[in-house]
Coordinates of C-alpha atoms in Angstrom, one line a residue:
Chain A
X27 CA 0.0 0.0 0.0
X28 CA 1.2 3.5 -1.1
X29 CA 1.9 5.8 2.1
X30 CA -1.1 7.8 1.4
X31 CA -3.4 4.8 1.4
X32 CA -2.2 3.5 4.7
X33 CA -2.5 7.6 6.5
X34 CA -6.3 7.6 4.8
X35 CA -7.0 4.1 6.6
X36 CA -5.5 5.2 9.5
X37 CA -8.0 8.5 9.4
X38 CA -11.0 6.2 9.0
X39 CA -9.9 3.9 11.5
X40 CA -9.8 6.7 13.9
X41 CA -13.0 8.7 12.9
X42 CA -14.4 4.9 13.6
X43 CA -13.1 5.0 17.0
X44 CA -12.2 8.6 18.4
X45 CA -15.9 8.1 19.9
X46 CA -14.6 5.1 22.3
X47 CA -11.5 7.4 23.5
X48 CA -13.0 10.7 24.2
X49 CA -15.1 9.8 27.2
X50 CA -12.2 8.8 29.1
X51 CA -10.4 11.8 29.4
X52 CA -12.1 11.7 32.3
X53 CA -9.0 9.2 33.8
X54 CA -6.5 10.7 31.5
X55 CA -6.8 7.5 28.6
X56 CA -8.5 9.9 26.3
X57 CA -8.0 11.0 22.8
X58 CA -4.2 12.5 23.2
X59 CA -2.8 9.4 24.4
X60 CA -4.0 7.6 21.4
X61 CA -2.9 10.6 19.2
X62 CA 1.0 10.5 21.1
X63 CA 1.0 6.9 21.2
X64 CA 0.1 6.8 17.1
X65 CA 3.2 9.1 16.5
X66 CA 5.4 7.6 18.2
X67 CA 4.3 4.2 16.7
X68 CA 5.1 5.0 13.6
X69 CA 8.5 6.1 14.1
X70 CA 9.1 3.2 15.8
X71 CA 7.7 1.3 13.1
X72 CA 9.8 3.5 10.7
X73 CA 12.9 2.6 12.4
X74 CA 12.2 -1.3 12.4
X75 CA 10.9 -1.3 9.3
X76 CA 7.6 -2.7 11.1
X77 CA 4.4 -2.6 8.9
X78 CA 2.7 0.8 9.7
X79 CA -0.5 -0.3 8.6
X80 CA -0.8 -2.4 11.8
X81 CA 1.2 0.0 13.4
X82 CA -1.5 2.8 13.5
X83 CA -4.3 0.9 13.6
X84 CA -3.2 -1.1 16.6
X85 CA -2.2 2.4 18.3
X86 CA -5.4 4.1 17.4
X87 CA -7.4 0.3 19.0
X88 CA -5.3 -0.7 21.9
X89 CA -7.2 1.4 24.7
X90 CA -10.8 2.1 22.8
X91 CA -12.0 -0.4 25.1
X92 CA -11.3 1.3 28.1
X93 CA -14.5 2.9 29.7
X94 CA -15.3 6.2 31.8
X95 CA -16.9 4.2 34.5
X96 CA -15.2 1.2 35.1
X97 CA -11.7 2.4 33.5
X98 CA -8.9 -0.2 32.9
X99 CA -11.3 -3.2 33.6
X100 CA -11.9 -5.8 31.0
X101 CA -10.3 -3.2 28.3
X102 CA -8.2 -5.8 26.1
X103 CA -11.1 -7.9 25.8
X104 CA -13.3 -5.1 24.6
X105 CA -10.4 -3.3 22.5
X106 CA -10.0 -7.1 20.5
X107 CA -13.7 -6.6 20.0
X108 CA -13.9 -2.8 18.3
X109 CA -10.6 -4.5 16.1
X110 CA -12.2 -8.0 15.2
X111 CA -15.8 -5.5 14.4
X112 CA -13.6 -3.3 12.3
X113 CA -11.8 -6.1 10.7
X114 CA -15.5 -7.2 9.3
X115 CA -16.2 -3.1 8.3
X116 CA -12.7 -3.2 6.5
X117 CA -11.2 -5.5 4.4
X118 CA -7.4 -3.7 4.1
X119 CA -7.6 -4.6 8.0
X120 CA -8.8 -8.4 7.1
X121 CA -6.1 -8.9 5.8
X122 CA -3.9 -7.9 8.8
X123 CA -6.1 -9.6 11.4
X124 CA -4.4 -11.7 13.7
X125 CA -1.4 -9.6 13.6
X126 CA -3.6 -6.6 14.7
X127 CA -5.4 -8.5 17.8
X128 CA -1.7 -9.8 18.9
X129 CA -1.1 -6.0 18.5
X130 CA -3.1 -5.3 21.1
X131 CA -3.6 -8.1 22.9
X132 CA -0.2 -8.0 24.3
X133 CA 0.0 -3.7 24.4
X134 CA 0.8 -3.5 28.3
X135 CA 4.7 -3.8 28.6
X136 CA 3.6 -5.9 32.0
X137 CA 1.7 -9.0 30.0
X138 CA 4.1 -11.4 29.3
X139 CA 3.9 -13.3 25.3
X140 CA 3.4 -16.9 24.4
X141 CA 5.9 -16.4 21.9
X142 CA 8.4 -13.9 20.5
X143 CA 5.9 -10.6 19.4
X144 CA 5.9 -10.0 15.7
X145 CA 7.8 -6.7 15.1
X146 CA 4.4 -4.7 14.4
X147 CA 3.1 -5.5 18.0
X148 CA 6.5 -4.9 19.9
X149 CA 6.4 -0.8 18.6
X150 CA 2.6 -0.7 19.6
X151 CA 3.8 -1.8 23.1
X152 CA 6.8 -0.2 23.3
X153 CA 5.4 2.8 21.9
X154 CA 2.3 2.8 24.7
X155 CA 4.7 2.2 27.8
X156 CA 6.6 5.6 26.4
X157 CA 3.3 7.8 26.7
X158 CA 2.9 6.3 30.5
X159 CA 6.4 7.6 31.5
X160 CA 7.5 10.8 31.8
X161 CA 5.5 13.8 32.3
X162 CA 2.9 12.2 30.0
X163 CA 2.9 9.3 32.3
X164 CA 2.6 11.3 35.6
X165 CA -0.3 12.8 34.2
X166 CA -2.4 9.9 33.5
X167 CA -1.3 8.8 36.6
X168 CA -2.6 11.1 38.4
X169 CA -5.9 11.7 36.2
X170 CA -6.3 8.1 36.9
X171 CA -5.8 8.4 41.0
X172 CA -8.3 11.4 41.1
X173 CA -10.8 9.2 39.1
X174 CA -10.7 6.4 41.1
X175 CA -10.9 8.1 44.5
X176 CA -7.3 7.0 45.2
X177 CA -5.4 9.6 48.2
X178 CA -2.7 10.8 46.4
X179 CA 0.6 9.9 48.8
X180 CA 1.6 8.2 51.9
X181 CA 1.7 10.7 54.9
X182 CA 5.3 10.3 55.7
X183 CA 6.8 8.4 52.5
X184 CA 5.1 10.1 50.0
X185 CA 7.6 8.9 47.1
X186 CA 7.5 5.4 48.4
X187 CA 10.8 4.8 48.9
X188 CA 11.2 2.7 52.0
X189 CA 7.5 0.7 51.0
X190 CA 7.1 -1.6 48.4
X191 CA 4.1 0.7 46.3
X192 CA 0.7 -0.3 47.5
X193 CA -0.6 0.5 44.3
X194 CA -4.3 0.7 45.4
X195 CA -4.0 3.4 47.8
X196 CA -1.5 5.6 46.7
X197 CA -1.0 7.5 43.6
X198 CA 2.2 8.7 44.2
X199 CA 3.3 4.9 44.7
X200 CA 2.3 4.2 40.8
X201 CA 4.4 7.1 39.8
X202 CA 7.4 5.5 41.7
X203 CA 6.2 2.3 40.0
X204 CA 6.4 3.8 36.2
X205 CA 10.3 3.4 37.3
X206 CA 10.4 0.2 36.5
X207 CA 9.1 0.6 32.9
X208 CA 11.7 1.0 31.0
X209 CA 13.4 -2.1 31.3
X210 CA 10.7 -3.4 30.0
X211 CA 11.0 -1.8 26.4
X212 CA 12.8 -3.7 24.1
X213 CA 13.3 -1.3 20.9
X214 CA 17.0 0.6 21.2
X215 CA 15.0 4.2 19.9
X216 CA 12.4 3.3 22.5
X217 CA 15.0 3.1 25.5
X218 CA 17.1 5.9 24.0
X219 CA 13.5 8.2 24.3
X220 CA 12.7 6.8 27.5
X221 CA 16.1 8.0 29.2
X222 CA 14.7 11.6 28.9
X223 CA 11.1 10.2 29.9
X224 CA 13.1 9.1 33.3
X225 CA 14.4 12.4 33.7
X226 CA 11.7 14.3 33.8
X227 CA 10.4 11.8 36.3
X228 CA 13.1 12.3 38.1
X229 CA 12.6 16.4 38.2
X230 CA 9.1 16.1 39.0
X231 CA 9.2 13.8 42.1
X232 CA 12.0 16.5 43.3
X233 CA 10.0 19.0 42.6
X234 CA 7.2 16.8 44.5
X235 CA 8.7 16.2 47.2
X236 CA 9.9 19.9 47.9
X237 CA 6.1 21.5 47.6
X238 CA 5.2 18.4 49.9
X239 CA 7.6 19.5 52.8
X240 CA 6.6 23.1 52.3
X241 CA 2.9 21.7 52.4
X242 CA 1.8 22.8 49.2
X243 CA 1.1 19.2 47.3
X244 CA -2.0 18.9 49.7
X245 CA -4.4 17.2 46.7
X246 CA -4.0 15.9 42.7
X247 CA -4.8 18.7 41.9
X248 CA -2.3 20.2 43.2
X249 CA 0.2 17.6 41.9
X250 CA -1.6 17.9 38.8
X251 CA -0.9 21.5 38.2
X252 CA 2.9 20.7 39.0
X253 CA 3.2 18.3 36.0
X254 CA 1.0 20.2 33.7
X255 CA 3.5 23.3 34.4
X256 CA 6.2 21.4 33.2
X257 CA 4.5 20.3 30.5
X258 CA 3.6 23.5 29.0
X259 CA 7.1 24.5 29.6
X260 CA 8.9 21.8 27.7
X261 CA 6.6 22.3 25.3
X262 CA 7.5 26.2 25.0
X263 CA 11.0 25.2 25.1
X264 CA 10.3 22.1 22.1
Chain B
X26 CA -13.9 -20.4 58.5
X27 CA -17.1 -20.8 57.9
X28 CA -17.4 -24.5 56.4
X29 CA -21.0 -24.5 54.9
X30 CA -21.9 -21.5 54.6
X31 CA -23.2 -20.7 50.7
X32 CA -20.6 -18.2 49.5
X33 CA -22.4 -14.8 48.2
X34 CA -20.8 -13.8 44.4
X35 CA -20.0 -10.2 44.9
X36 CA -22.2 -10.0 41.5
X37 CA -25.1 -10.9 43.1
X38 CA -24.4 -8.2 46.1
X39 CA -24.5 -5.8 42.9
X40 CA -27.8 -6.6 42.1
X41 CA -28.8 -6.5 45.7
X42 CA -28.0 -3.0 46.1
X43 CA -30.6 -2.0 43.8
X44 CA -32.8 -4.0 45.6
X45 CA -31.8 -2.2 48.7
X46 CA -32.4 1.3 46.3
X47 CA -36.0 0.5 45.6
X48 CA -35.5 -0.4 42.0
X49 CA -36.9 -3.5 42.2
X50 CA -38.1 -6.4 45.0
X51 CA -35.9 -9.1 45.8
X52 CA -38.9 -11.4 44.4
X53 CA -38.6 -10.1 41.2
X54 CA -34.5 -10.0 41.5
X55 CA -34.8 -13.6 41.4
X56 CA -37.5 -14.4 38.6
X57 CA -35.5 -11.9 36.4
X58 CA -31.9 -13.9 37.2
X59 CA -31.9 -17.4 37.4
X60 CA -29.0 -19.3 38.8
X61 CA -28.0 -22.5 38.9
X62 CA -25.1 -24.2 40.8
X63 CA -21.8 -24.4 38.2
X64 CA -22.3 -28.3 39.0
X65 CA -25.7 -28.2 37.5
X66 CA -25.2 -26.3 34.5
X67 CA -27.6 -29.1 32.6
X68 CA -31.0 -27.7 34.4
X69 CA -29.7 -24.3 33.0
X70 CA -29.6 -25.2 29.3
X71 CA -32.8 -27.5 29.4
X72 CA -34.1 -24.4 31.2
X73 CA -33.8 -22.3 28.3
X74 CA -34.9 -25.2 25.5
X75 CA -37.8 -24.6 27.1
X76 CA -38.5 -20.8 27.4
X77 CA -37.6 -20.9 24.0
X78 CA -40.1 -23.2 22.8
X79 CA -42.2 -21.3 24.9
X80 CA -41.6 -18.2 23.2
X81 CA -41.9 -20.2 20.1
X82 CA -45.3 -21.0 20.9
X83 CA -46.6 -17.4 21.8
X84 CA -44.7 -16.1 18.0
X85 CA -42.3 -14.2 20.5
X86 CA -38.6 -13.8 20.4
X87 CA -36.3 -13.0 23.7
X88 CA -32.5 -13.3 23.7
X89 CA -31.6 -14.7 27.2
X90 CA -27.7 -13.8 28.4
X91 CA -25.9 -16.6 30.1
X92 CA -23.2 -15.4 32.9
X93 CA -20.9 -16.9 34.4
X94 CA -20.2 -16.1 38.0
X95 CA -17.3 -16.6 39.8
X96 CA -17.8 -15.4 44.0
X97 CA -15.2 -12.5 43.8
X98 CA -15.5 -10.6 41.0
X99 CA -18.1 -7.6 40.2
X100 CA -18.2 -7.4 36.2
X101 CA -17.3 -8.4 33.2
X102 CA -18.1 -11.7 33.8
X103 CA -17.7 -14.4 30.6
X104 CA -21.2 -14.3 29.1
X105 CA -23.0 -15.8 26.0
X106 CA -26.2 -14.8 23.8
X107 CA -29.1 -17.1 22.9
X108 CA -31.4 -16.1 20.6
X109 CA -32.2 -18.9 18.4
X110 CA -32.7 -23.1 19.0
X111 CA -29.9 -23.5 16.9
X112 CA -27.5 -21.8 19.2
X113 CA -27.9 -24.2 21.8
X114 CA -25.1 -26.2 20.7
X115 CA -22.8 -23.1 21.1
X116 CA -24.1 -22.8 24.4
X117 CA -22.7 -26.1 25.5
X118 CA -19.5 -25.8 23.9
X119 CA -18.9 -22.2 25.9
X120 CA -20.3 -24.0 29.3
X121 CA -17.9 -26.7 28.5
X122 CA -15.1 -24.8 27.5
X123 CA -15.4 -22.7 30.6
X124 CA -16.1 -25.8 33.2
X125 CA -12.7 -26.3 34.5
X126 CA -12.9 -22.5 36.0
X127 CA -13.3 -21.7 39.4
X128 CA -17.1 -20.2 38.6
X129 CA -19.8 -21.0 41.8
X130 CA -22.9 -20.2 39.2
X131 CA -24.3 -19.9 36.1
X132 CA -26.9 -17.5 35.5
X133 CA -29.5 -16.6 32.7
X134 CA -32.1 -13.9 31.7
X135 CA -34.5 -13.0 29.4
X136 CA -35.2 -10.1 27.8
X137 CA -38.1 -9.9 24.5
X138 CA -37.3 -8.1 21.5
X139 CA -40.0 -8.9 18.9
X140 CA -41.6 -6.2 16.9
X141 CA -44.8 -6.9 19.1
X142 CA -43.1 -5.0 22.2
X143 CA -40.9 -1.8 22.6
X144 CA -37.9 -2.9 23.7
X145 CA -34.6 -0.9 24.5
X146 CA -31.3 -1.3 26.3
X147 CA -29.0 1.2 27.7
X148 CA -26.1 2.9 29.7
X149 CA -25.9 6.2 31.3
X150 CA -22.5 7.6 32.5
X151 CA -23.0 10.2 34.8
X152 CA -19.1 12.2 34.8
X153 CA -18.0 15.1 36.1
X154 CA -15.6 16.2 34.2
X155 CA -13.6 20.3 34.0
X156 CA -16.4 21.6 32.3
X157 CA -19.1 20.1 34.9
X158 CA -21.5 17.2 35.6
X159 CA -22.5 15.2 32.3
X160 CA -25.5 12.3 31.6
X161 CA -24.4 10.5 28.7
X162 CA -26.7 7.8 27.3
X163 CA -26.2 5.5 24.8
X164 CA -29.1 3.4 24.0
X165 CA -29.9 0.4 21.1
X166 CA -33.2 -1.5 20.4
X167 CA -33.9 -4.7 20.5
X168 CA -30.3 -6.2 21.7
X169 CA -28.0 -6.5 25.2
X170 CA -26.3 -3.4 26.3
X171 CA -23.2 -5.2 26.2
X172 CA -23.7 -4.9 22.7
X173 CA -22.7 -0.8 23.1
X174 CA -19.6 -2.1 23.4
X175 CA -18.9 -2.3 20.1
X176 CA -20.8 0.1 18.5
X177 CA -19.6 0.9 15.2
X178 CA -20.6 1.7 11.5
X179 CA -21.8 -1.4 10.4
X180 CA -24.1 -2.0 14.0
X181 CA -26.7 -4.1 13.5
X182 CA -29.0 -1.9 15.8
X183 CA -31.2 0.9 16.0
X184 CA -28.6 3.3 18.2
X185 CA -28.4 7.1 19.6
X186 CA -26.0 8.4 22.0
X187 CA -26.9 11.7 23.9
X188 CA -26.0 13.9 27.1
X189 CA -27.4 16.4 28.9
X190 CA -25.7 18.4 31.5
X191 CA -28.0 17.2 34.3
X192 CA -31.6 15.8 35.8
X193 CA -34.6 17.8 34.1
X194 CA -32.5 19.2 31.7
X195 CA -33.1 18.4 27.9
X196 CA -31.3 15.9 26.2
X197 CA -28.8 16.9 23.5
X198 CA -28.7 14.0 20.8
X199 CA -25.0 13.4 19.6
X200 CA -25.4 10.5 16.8
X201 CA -28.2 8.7 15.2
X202 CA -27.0 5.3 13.5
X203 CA -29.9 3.1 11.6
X204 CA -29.3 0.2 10.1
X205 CA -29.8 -0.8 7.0
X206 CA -32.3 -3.1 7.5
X207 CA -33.6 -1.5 10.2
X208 CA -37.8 -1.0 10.1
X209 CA -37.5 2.4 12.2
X210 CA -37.5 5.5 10.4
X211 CA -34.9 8.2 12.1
X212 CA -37.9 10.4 13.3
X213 CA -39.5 7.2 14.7
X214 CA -35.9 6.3 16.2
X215 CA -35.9 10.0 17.9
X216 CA -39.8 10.0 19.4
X217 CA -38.8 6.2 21.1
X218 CA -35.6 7.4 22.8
X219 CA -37.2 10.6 24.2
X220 CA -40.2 7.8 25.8
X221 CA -37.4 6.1 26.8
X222 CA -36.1 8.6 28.6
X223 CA -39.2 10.3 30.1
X224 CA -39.4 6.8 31.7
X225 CA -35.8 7.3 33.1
X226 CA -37.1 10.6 34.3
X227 CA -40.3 9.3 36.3
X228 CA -38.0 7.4 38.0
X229 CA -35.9 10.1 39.0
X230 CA -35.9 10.5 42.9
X231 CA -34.8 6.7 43.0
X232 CA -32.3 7.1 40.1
X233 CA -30.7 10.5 42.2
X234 CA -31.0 8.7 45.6
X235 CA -28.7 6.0 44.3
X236 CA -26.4 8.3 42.1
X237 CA -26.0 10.4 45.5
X238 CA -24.8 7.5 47.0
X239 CA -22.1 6.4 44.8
X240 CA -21.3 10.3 44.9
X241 CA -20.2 10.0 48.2
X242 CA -17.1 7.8 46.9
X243 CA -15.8 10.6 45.1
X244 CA -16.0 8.8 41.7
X245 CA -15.5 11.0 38.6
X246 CA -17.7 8.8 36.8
X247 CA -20.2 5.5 37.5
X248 CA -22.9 3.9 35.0
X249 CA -26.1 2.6 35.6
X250 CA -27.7 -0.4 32.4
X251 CA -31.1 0.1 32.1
X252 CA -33.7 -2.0 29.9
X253 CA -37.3 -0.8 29.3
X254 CA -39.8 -3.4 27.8
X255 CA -43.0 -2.7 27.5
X256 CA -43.5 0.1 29.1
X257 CA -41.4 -1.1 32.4
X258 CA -38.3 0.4 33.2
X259 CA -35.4 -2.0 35.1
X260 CA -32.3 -0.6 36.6
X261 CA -29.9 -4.1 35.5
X262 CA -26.6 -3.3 36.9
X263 CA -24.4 -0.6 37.7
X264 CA -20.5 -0.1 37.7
X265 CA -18.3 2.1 39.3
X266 CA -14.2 2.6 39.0
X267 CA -14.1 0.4 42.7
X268 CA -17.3 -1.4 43.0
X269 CA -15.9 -3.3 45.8
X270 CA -15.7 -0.2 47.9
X271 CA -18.9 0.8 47.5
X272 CA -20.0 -2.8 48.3
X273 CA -17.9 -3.0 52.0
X274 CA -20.2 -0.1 52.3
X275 CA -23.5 -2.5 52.0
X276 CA -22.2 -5.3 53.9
X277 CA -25.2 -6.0 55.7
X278 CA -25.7 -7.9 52.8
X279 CA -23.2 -10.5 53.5
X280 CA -25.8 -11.8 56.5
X281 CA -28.6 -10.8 54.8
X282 CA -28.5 -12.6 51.1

């Protein structure tokens, strides 16, 4: 398929799905993390020489099945649905099938594979645990904490780091827990990127834990308006 | 440890809490969902053989949803669709396929969808997101509202999604999708999802008691599944981001049930 063929499939794929990812902005899985994760798919895919048919498409599916009210839950199962349905709708993804569901069946860096992945559905995963490090990653972190009711840090260990992370009860504890993401990645661009991605982890939990002595980090909010800062500065800067 | 005493699914405690809510007795709870021990699965197929002769006898149709229901989790439970005889065989094979898992019940319902009856199917997700409180509803005729899952182009049901930014206030429809085939005509489609949701709204003091009390989790969003048939409204099930929180909240259910 010509370039152009593959970026209008992968616009109709999307118009076919943006519907499933904009509700769940509400836990910080919405409509940008599919857009980042899609990008930075296709260089991946660009790099490995990865097919970026099922590249995209798996990018623009792997967390349509997540839902506003009961999040994470179930969400492979129902993302492998919306693919096999729009498998049926399209017959350029027909062909691609069960390399799309293994796409996303095995998009959390944390699932371990039966088998060696196919190249396609190591730069969907790889490219998915990028957008849930970093700043990116704190975000959705937190977006998710607020959602679910979660408190947001341990009173006196608020980075977690003489605790093994309860990750039910504190926020702050996934963030410590994104840490051990990257060795997870198995691309050499995608560890190269996540270096910076630690980084900024790395600034932000100093920066954390300064406003928290200071008792100014008394809420999410609060933490998310520390992260969002950055953001919009390294964005500036970009 | 209490050797003998009938373990509670956390499912069930759901279902209970709407019972609790007023949505329904705990009579009709049980017509509505039948279960049946996982060891005797067999009663729950020839069960359905025979509501579906039944409804073959009467020129109905139904689609009945088999569950599976393991004691410790609150959703997304493995589930199969019956709507013809000749599924039956399919039916088995799932049971089967599924026997060696640690499931305490299997449950069925039925719901008719033959042109003689109005018969919907929905979710509302009430979210507060930055820009305030939202009702959004998606709603399908004729089918499970597991079904919404899925929703795409080529659905085979009537569908519209809406929101509205609160109780009393009107609805703002979002999409329309007919199919093909579909007998309903889009002005048709419209009239029957603003009846459907009138009789959301006559059940509104219920529907805002319970929505109060999942508020007080601090949730930033929760659904409730709703079917209407006939004219009768039934609150199904519900889901939240931590339904196991809310439920330690109910536990007088765990001596109760």
């Amino acid at each position: 398929m010509l370039a152009a063929e593959v970026d209008a499939l992968h616009q109709r794929i999307w118009q076919a799905v943006c519907h499933y990812w904009e509700p769940n902005k509400i836990h910080g899985h919405g409509p940008d993390h599919a857009l980042r994760v899609y990008s930075m798919g296709l260089q991946l895919a660009a790099a490995l020489g990865a097919d970026p048919l099922v590249v995209g498409a798996g990018c623009y599916i792997h967390d349509a099945g997540m839902r506003p009210d009961i999040g994470r839950t179930g969400h492979i199962e129902r993302s492998l649905q919306i693919a096999l349905t729009l498998c049926e709708e399209m017959s350029e993804l027909a062909r691609v099938r069960d390399i799309l569901l293994t796409t996303i069946r095995y998009h959390e860096a944390e699932l371990s594979s039966p088998a060696p992945l196919p190249i396609e559905a190591v730069c969907v995963r790889d490219s998915d645990t990028l957008d849930r490090l970093g700043f990116t990653g704190i975000r959705m972190t937190l977006q998710y904490g607020v959602w679910l009711g979660r408190a947001l840090c341990h009173p006196t260990d608020p980075l977690c780091r003489e605790r093994t992370p309860d990750l039910n009860a504190f926020t702050m504890d996934y963030v410590r827990y994104l840490e051990s993401l990257p060795q997870l990645l198995t691309t050499p661009l995608a560890r190269s990127c996540a270096k910076e991605k630690q980084k900024q982890r790395e600034f932000y939990c100093s920066e954390f834990l300064s406003s928290f002595r200071y008792g100014r980090m008394r809420n999410h909010e609060d933490a998310l308006q520390l992260v969002t800062a950055h953001m919009r500065e390294e964005s500036r800067v970009a | 440890m209490n050797i003998g005493v009938p373990v509670v699914p956390l499912k069930w405690k759901k279902y209970l809490a709407l019972v609790d809510f007023g949505f329904q007795s705990a009579d009709e709870l049980a017509a509505d969902i039948r279960r049946y021990q996982a060891k005797k699965v067999h009663h729950l197929v020839r069960d359905i053989e025979s509501d579906l002769r039944d409804d073959s006898r009467r020129a109905r149709s139904s689609f009945y949803v088999v569950k599976l229901v393991p004691a410790d989790l609150p959703g997304q439970l493995p589930n199969f669709n019956v709507e013809r005889v000749s599924q039956m065989k399919q039916l088995v094979t799932f049971l089967t396929a599924h026997s060696r898992e640690n499931y305490l019940e299997a449950w069925y319902c039925r719901t008719r969808i033959d042109s003689e009856v109005f018969s919907v199917a929905g979710r509302i997700v009430f979210s507060e997101a930055d820009s305030g409180k939202t009702q959004l509803v998606e709603q399908l005729w004729r089918g499970s509202p597991r079904k919404l899952e899925t929703y795409s182009g080529d659905f085979a049901f009537p569908y519209v999604r809406a929101s509205r930014y609160s109780w009393g206030w009107p609805y703002a429809i979002e999409h329309v999708h007919l199919p093909r085939k579909s007998e309903l005509s889009n002005l048709q489609l419209q009239s029957e999802f603003g009846y459907s949701m009138r009789c959301i709204e006559q059940e509104k003091e219920k529907l805002a008691a319970f929505c109060k009390f999942l508020d007080s989790f601090s949730f930033k969003a929760y659904s409730l599944e709703y079917k209407i048939v006939a004219s009768q409204l039934k609150i199904i099930d519900w889901d939240t981001p931590n339904d196991r929180r809310v439920l330690r909240s109910q536990d007088v259910h765990l001596d109760s049930a």
